[in-house]
Amino acid sequence: MKPRVLRYESLPSTNTEVARLAAVGAEEGLAVVADEQTAGRGRLQRAWSSPKGAGLYFSILLRPRLEPERWPLLTFVAALATGDALFEASNVQTDIKWPNDLLANERKICGILAEAIETPTGRAVVVGIGINLTNDAFPADLINVATSVVNESGRAAEREAILAALLQALARWYALLQEPDGAVKIAAAWSSRSSWATDKLVQVTNGAETLHGYTRGIENDGALRLETAQGIQLIRAGDVTSVRPARMNV
Ligand code: BTN
């Protein structure tokens, strides 16, 4: 996969623009970066705040040669690559919260949105990555749950250096995913970088359903294993938040 980057001052959403270009024949590796998004989208139909110059708003087109059940691992590839890029370019250490939030010091610094699309040359995936470069990237009332590269590194965020590192890391991890045993290797790398992967007491909400349990690792298709009072459940969608263990009165 050889990334080719198109730059825009303003777009409704870089994911939407990549999907539009894919529909008219764009090749794998086509990437779009915008200075601002006027209708940035997040997971679970949420909006993604995207003010001018405050974030890196990036999407790339992938046409994976993979069994469809492995496609959820593409967001893991994006999380691993973004973690590398933030460390290499800005010296920011990150943790990954299932499925694909990057956290720094327990606050969200990056979100990832992968969307499968039909194109004239077959099924494809748009992987969108939003990195908070400054605290202006997110609404002020999220200051306790969100953070930014400037906040974590204590210096200016070099958008171009982060982007260059991200493109290289994406190509590396994506190539690994498509090797024999690639899914196992990606799942293992993801787990080794996530303090949420095992033995964490969490709440998982998906629509009206809420589950509680301990995380017990991930499957090779990216599903989260959750040990609940009813046994192990495989989670494929939802929001995970940490829960403090109940205090024992001893
Ligand atoms: C999330 O955590 O909810 C995912 C957020 C993904 C945001 C990025 S910004 C670039 C790309 N374009 C979009 O509209 N969304 C993604």
Coordinates of C-alpha atoms and ligand atoms in Angstrom, one line a residue, residues 12-16 37 39-44 46 48 50 56-59 100-101 108 110-113 128-131, ligand 1:
P12 CA -17.5 18.2 5.6
S13 CA -15.7 15.0 6.6
T14 CA -12.5 13.4 5.2
N15 CA -14.1 10.0 5.5
T16 CA -17.0 11.2 3.3
Q37 CA -14.1 19.5 9.1
A39 CA -19.4 17.7 9.7
G40 CA -16.7 15.5 11.3
R41 CA -18.2 12.1 12.3
G42 CA -17.3 9.8 15.2
R43 CA -18.3 6.3 16.2
L44 CA -21.9 5.5 17.1
R46 CA -21.6 11.0 17.2
W48 CA -16.4 14.8 15.9
S50 CA -12.9 19.5 14.1
L56 CA -5.2 16.2 12.4
Y57 CA -8.2 15.1 10.4
F58 CA -7.1 12.2 8.2
S59 CA -8.7 9.4 6.2
N100 CA -9.8 2.0 19.1
D101 CA -9.5 5.1 21.3
K108 CA -8.6 10.6 24.8
C110 CA -7.3 10.3 19.2
G111 CA -10.4 8.6 17.8
I112 CA -10.7 6.2 14.8
L113 CA -13.7 5.5 12.6
G128 CA -10.5 7.9 9.5
I129 CA -8.2 9.1 12.2
G130 CA -8.8 12.3 14.3
I131 CA -5.9 13.4 16.5
Ligands
BTN1 C1 -14.5 8.3 17.5 O1 -13.7 8.2 18.4 O2 -15.7 8.5 17.7 C2 -13.9 8.3 16.1 C3 -13.6 9.7 15.6 C4 -13.0 9.7 14.2 C5 -12.8 11.1 13.7 C6 -12.1 11.2 12.4 S1 -11.5 12.8 12.0 C7 -11.1 12.2 10.4 C8 -12.2 11.3 9.9 N1 -13.3 12.1 9.3 C9 -14.4 12.0 10.1 O3 -15.5 12.5 9.8 N2 -14.2 11.2 11.1 C10 -12.8 10.7 11.2

